[in-house]
Coordinates of C-alpha atoms and ligand atoms in Angstrom, one line a residue:
X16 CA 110.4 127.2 108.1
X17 CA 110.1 123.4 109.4
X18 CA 113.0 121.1 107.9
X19 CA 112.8 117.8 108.8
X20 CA 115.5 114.5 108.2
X21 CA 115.5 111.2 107.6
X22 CA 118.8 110.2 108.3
X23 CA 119.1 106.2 107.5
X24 CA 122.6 104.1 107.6
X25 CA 123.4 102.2 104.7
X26 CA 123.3 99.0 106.4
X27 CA 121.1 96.8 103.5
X28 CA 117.6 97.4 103.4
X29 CA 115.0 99.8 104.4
X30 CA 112.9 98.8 108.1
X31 CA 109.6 99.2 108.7
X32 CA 110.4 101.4 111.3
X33 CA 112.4 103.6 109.4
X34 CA 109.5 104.3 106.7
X35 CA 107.6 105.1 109.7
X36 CA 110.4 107.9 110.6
X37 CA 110.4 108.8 107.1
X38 CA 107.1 109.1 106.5
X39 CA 106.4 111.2 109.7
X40 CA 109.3 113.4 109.1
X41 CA 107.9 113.7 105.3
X42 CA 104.3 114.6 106.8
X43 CA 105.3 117.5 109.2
X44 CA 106.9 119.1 106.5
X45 CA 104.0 118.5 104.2
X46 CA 101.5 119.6 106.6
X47 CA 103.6 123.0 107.3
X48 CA 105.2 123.8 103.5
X49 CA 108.4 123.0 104.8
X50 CA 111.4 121.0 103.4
X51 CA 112.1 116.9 104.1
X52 CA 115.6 115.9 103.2
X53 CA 117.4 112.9 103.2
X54 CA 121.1 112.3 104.9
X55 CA 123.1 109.3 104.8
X56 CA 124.9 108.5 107.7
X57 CA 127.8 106.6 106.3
X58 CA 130.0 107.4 109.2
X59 CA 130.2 103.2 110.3
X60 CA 132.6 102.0 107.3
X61 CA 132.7 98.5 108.4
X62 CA 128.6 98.4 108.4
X63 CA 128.3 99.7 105.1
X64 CA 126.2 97.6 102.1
X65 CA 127.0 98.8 98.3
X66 CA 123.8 99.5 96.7
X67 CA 122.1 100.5 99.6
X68 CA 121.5 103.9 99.1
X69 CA 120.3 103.5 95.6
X70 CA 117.6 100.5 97.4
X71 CA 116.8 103.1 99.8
X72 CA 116.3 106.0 97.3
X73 CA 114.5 103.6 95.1
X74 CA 111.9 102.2 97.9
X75 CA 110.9 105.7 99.3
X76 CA 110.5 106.8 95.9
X77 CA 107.8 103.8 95.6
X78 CA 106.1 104.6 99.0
X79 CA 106.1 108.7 97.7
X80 CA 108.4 110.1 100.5
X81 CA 110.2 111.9 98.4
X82 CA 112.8 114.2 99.9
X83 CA 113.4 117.4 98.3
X84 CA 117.5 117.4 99.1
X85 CA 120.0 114.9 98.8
X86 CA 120.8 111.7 97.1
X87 CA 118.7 111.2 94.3
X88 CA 118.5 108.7 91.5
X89 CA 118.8 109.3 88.0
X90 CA 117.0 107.6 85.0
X91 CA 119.7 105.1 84.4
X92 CA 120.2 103.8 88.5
X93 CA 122.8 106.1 89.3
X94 CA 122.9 108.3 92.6
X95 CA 123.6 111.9 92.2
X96 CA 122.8 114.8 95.1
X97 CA 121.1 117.8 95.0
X98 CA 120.3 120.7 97.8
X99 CA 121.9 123.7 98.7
X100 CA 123.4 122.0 102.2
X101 CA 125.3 118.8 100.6
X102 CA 127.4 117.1 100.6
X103 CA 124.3 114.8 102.0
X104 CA 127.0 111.8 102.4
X105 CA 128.6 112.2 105.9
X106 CA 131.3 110.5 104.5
X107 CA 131.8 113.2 102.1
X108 CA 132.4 115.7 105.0
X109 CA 134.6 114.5 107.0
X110 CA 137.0 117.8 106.8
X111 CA 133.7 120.0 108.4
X112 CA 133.8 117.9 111.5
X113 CA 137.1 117.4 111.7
X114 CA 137.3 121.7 112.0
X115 CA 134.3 121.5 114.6
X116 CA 136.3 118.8 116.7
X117 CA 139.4 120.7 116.5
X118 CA 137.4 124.1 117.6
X119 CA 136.0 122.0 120.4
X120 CA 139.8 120.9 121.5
X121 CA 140.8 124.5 121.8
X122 CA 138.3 125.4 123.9
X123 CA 138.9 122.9 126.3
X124 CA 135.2 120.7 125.8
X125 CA 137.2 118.2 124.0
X126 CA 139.9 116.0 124.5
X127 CA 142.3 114.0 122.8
X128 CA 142.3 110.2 124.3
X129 CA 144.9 108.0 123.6
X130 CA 143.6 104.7 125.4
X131 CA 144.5 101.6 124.0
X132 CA 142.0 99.1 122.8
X133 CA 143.7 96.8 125.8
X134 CA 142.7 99.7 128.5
X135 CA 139.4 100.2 127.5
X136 CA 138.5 96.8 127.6
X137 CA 140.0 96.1 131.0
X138 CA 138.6 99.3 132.2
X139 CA 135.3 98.2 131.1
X140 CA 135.5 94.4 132.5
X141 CA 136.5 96.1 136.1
X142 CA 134.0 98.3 135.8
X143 CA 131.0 95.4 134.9
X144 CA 132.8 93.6 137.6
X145 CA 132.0 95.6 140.3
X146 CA 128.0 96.2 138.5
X147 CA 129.0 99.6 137.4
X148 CA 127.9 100.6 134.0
X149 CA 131.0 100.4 131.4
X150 CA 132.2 104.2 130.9
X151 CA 135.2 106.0 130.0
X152 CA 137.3 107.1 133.4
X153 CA 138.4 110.9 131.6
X154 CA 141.9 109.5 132.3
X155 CA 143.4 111.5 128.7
X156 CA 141.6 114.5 129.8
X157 CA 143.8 114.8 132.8
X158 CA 146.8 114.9 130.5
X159 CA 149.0 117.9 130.3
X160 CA 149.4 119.9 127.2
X161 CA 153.2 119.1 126.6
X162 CA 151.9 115.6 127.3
X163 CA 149.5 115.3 124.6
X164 CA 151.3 117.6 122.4
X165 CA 154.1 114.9 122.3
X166 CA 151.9 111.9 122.0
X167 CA 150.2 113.5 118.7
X168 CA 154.0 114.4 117.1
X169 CA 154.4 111.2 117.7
X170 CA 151.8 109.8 116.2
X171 CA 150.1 107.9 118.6
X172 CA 146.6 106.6 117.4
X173 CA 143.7 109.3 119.7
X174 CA 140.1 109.6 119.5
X175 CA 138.9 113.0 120.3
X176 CA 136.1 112.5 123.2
X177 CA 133.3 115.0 124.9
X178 CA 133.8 116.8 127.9
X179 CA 131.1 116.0 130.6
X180 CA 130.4 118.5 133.3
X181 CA 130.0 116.1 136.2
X182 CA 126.5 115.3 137.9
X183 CA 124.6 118.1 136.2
X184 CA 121.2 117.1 135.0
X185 CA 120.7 117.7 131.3
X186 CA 116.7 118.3 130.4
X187 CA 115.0 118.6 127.0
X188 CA 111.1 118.3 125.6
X189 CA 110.5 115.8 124.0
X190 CA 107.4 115.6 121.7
X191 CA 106.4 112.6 122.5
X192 CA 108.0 111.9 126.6
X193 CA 107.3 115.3 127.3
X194 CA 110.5 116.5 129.8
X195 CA 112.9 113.7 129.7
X196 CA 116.0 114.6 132.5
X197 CA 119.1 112.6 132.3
X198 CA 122.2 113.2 134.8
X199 CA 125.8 113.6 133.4
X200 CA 126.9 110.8 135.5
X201 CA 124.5 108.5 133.6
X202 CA 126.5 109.3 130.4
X203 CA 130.0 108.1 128.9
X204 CA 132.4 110.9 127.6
X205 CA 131.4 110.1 124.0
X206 CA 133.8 109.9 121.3
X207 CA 133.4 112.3 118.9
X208 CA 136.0 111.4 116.2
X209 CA 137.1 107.9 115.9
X210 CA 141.2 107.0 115.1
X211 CA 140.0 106.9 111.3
X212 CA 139.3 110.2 111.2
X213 CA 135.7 109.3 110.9
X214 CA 133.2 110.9 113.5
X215 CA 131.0 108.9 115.4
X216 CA 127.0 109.5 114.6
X217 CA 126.9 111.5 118.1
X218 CA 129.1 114.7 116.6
X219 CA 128.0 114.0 113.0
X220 CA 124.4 114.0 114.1
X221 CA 124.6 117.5 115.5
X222 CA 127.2 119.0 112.7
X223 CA 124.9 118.3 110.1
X224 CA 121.4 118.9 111.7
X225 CA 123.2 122.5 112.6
X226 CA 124.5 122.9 108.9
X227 CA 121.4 121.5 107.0
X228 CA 119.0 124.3 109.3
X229 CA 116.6 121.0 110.3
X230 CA 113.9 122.4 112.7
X231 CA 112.7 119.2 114.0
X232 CA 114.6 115.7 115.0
X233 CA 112.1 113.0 114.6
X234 CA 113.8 109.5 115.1
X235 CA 113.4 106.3 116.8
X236 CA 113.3 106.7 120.9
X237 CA 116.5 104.3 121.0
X238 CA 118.0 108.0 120.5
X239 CA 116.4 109.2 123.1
X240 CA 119.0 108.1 125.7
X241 CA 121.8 109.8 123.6
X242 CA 120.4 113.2 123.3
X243 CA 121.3 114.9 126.2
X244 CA 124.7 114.2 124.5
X245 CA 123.4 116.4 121.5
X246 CA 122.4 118.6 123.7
X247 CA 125.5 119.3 125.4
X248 CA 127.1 119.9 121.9
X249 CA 124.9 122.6 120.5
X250 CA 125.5 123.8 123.7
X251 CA 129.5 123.6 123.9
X252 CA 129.0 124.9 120.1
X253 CA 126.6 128.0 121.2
X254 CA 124.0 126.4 118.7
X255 CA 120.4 126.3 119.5
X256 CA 119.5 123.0 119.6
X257 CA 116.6 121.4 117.4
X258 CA 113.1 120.4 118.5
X259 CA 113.2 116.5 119.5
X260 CA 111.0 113.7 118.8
X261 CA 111.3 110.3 119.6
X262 CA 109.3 107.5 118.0
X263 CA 108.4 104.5 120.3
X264 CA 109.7 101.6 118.9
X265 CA 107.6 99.1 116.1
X266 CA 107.5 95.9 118.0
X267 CA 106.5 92.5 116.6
X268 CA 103.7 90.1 118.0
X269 CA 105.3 89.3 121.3
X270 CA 106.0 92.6 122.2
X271 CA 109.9 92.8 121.4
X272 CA 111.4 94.9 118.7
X273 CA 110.3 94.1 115.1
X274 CA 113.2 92.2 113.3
X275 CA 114.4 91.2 110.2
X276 CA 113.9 87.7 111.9
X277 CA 110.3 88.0 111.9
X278 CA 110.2 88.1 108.4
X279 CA 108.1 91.4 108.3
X280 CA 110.6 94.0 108.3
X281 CA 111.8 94.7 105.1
X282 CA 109.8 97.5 103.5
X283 CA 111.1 96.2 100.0
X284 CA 110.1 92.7 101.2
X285 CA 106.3 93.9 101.3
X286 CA 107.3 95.2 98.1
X287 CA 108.2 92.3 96.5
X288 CA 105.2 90.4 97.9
X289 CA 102.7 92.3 95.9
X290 CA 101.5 95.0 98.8
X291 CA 100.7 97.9 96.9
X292 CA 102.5 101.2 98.7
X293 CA 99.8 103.4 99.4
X294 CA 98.2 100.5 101.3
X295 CA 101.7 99.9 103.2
X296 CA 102.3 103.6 103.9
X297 CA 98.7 104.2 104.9
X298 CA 99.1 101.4 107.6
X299 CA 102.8 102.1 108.8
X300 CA 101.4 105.6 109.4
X301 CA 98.8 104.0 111.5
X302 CA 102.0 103.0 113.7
X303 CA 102.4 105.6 116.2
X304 CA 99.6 107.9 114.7
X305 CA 96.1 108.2 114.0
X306 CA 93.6 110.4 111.8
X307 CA 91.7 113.0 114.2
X308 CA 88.2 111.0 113.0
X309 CA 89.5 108.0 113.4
X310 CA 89.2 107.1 109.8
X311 CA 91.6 103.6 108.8
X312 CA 92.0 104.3 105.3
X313 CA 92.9 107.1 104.2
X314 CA 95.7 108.6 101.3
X315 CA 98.8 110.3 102.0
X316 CA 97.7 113.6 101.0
X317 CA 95.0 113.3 103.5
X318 CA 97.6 112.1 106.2
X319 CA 99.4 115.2 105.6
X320 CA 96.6 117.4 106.0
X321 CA 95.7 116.2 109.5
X322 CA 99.5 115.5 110.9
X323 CA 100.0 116.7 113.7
X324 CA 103.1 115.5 116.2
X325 CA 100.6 115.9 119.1
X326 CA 98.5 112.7 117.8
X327 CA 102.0 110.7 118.3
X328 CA 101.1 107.5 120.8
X329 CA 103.6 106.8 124.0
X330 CA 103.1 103.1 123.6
X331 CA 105.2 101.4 120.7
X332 CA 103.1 100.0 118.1
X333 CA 102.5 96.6 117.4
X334 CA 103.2 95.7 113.6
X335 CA 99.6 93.8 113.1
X336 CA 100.1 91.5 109.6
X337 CA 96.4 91.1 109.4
X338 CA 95.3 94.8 109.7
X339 CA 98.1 95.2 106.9
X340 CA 96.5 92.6 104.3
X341 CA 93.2 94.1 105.3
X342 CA 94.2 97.7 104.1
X343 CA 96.3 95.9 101.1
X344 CA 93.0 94.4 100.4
X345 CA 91.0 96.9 100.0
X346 CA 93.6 99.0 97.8
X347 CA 93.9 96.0 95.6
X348 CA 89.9 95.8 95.6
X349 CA 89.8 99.9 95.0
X350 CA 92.4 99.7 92.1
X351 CA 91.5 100.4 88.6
X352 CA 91.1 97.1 86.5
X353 CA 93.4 97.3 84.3
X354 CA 96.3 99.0 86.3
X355 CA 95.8 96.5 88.5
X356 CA 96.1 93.5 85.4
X357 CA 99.5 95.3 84.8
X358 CA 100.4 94.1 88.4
X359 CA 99.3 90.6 88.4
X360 CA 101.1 90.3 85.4
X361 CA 104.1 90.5 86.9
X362 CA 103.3 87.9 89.4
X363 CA 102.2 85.3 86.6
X364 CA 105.4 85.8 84.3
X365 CA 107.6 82.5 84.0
X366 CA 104.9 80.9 85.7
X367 CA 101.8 81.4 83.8
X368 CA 102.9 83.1 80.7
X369 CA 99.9 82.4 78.1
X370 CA 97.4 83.9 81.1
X371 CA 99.7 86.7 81.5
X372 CA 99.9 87.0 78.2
X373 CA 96.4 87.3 76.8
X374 CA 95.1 90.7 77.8
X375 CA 91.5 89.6 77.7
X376 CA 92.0 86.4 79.6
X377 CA 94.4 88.6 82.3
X378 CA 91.8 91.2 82.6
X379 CA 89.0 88.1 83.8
X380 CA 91.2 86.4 86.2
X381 CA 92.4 89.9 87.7
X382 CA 88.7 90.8 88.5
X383 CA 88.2 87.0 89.5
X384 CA 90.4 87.2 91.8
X385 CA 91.3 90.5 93.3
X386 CA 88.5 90.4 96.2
X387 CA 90.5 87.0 97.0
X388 CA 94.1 87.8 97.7
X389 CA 95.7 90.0 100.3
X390 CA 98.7 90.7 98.7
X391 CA 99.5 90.1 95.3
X392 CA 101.9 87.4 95.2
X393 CA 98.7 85.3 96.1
X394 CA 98.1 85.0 92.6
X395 CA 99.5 82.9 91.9
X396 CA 97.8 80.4 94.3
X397 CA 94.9 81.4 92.7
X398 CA 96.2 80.5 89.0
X399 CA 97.6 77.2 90.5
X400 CA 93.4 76.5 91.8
X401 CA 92.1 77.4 88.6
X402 CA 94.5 75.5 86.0
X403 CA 95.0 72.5 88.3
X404 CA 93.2 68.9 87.2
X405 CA 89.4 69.4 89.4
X406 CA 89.9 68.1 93.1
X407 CA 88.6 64.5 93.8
X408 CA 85.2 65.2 95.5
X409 CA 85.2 64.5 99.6
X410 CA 83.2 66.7 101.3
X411 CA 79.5 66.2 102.1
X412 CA 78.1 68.9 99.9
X413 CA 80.7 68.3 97.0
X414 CA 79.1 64.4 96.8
X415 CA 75.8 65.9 97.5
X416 CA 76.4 68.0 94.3
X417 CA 77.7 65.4 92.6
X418 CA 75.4 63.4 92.4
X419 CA 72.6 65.4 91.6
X420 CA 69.7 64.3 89.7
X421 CA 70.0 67.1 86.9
X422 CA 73.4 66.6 85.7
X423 CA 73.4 64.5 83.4
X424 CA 71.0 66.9 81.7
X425 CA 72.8 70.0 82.6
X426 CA 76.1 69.0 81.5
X427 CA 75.1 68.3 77.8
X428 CA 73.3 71.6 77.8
X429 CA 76.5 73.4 78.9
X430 CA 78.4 71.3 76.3
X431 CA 75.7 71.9 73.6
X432 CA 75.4 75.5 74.1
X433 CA 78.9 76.6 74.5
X434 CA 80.1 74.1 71.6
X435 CA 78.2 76.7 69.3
X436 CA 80.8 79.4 70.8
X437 CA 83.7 81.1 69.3
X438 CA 85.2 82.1 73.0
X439 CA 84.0 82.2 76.2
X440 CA 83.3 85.3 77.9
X441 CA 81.7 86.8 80.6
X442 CA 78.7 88.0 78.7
X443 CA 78.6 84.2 76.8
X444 CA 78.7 82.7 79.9
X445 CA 75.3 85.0 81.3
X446 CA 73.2 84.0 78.8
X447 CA 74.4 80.3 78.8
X448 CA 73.5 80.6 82.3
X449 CA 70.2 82.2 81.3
X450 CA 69.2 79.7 78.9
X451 CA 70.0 76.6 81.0
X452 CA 67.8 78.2 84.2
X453 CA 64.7 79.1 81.9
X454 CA 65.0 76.3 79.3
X455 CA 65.6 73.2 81.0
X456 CA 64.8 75.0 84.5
X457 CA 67.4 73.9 86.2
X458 CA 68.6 76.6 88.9
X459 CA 70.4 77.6 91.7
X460 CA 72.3 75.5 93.5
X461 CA 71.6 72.5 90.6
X462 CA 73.1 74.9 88.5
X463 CA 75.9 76.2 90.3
X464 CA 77.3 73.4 92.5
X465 CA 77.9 70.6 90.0
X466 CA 78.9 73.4 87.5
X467 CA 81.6 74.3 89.8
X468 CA 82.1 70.5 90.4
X469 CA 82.8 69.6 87.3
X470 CA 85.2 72.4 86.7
X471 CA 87.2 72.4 90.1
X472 CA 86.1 70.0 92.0
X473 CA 85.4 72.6 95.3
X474 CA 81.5 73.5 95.9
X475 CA 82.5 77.2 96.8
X476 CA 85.2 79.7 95.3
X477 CA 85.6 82.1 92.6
X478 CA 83.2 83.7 90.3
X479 CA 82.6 80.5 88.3
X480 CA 81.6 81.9 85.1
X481 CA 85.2 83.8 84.7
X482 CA 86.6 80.6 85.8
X483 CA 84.9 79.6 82.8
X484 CA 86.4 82.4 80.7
X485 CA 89.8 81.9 82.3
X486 CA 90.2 78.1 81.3
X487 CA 89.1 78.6 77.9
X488 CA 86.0 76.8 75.5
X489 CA 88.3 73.6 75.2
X490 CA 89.3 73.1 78.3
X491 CA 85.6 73.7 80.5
X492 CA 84.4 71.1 77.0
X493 CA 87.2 68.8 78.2
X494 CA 86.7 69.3 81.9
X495 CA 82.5 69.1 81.5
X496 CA 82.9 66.0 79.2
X497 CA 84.7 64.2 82.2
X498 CA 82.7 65.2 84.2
X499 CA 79.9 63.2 82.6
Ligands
LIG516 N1 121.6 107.1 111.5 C1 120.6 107.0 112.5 C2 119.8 105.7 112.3 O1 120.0 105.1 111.3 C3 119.7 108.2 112.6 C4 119.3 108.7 113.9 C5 118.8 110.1 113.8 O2 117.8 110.3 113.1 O3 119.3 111.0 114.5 O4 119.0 105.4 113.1

């Protein structure tokens, strides 16, 4: 049976790139009835964020990648595990690497290295120096037994490094390089527990991908360079190693690796911004991957149906912001009404509470609006347009409009005719529209343009009778009456 990881560190916040990982890893094991589980690599103490894993248990959970072991949140916030392999924290198992590390040690494909901070530095400046790349020289693995025996009793801080057998080429298939071939002498000799008694990601990686039965290593390709490493371990360990694949990288306009810099990184930032998750997830899957017809939008459930690790692309992906608030667009266009109301809602709160607060009046700017905005915190703009004082009128057309013939004749219409209503709404505003074109035959663009004038001062925008609904009977009577 497949079992696939996604294996984040808790470093803040969850990257585009790593929902992409997610969401692939989630897919294959869709796709095949298999099992997708979440590890936290905690190992790197000093890069840990509180909260974190909660964030990242929280955004999957929003984008629908939900793993089927490990950390999971509760009703109140809190973080509890589940799954037959846990713990799921590597930080919570440290004693089952510490065993493996020491079974490694005894049979000689481990060492204990007792380098000072000082050495490895020096060793490392020399080495860069003379244009070598930086590695560990295997001078503790040359020590004698009684030697290292008496360093340990007493006390001396070790790591516990990887054996390398020297110039032997290492080769693996990858799923997406095909046979990737790296040379021992092209790696370090890897530490594999740290003086903390911490392991580094290299052993933990392989322990737990071993103990939790995962079939399949999708990650980022910056791991590719590190697997033969892996390798060599399930090896030394007798363990058959995993199938690998490695994800080329999401880069940013200009080519170089998407960054938190870029301001487009941040899953949760989308999030915030009002990008509804399916629309994110369907484009993120986009990255790397496409549907077998070619088809742009399309739901999770049919991504899973079609996945297939073969489709993967060789080149990294460029994260496109346009093609995203294109697919966000149409989501937000697609939504239900009223579930969509809900959302803009949000937006509106502390800002425009009495919209947000009148259902009616929310439900007509949501369907004003939501063929206008890409993400949802544009919403706001749109409020802002529509409850703002009418522009003054520049443009050619808006003067044009302006000073059409007609208006003083169409405006006391509008103001007679809706003066006899209660409220104004859509269907109000249809016949008022109706009555103004057949009784005083005024039409089209005399109708429209100085309507809209009047109102806004723009000759073009939203729907402009549920900008009428929007602002209310007194405030279009006010707004007309200036207007005149
Ligand atoms: N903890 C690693 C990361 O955050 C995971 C790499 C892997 O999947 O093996 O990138």
């Amino acid at each position: 049976m497949v079992r696939t990881r996604f294996a984040p560190s808790p470093t803040g916040y969850l990257h585009i790139g790593g929902l992409r990982t997610a969401i692939y890893n989630y897919l294959i094991a869709k796709k095949t009835g298999g099992d997708y589980i979440l590890r936290i690599e905690d190992t790197d103490q000093t890069r840990y964020v509180p909260g974190s894993v909660e964030n990242l248990v929280s955004v999957l959970g929003k984008c629908y990648i939900q793993h089927a072991e490990g950390p999971m949140l509760d009703e109140n916030g809190e973080i509890y595990e589940t799954g037959p392999y846990g713990p799921y924290y590597q930080s919570n198992r440290l004693e089952i690497y510490a065993k493996y590390a020491k079974q490694l040690i005894d049979e000689g494909k481990a060492y204990y290295c007792f380098c000072s901070q000082e050495r490895l530095a020096k060793l490392r400046e020399e080495q860069s120096a003379q244009g070598l790349t930086p590695k560990y020289d295997s001078k503790c693995s040359h020590l004698s037994k009684e030697e290292v025996e008496a360093k340990l009793a007493a006390g001396e801080s070790h790591v516990v490094r990887m054996k390398l057998p020297e110039n032997e080429d290492v080769t693996f298939e990858d799923g997406v390089r095909g046979t990737v071939t790296i040379n021992t002498k092209d790696i370090d000799e890897q530490v594999l527990m740290k003086a903390d008694g911490f392991p580094t990601y290299h052993f933990a990686v392989v322990v737990d991908d071993r103990h939790m039965k995962i079939t399949h290593v999708i990650r980022g390709e910056e791991w590719l360079v590190s697997t033969p490493k892996h390798i060599l371990l399930y090896r030394y360990f007798g363990w058959e190693a995993p199938s690998f694949v490695h994800l080329p990288t999401v880069l940013n306009k200009n080519k170089k690796k998407l960054s938190k810099r870029d301001g487009s990184a941040a899953v949760e930032d989308f999030l915030q911004k009002g990008y509804l998750p399916e629309a994110i997830v369907n484009y993120i899957t986009m990255l790397g991957w496409s549907m077998p017809d070619g088809k742009e939008i399309f739901s999770l459930e049919e991504a899973a149906a079609e996945f297939d690790l073969s489709r993967l692309s060789k080149a990294g992906a460029v994260f496109d912001i346009d093609k995203l608030n294109w697919i966000n667009s149409h989501y937000i266009k697609e939504m239900e009404a009223e579930k969509l109301a809900g959302l803009v809602k949000g937006y509106l709160v502390g800002k425009y509470d009495e919209l947000a607060n009148d259902e009616t009046k929310l439900l007509y700017f949501t369907n004003c609006i939501k063929d206008r905005v890409s993400f949802l915190e544009e919403v706001v703009r749109e409020a802002e347009e529509i409850f703002a004082e009418p522009k003054e009128v520049t443009s050619e057309e808006g003067l044009e409009a302006k000073a059409m013939e007609t208006n003083p004749q169409l405006y006391s219409a509008l103001v007679e005719l809706l003066e006899k209503e209660e409220a104004l709404t859509p269907e109000v505003m249809k016949a008022t529209f109706k009555t103004i074109q057949k009784e005083y035959k005024i039409k089209g663009k005399a109708l429209y343009m100085p309507t809209r004038i009047a109102l806004t001062g723009e000759v073009h925008g939203a729907d402009i009778q549920l900008i009428m609904c929007i602002l209310g009977k007194e405030e279009v009577l006010r707004r007309i009456k200036a207007a005149m």
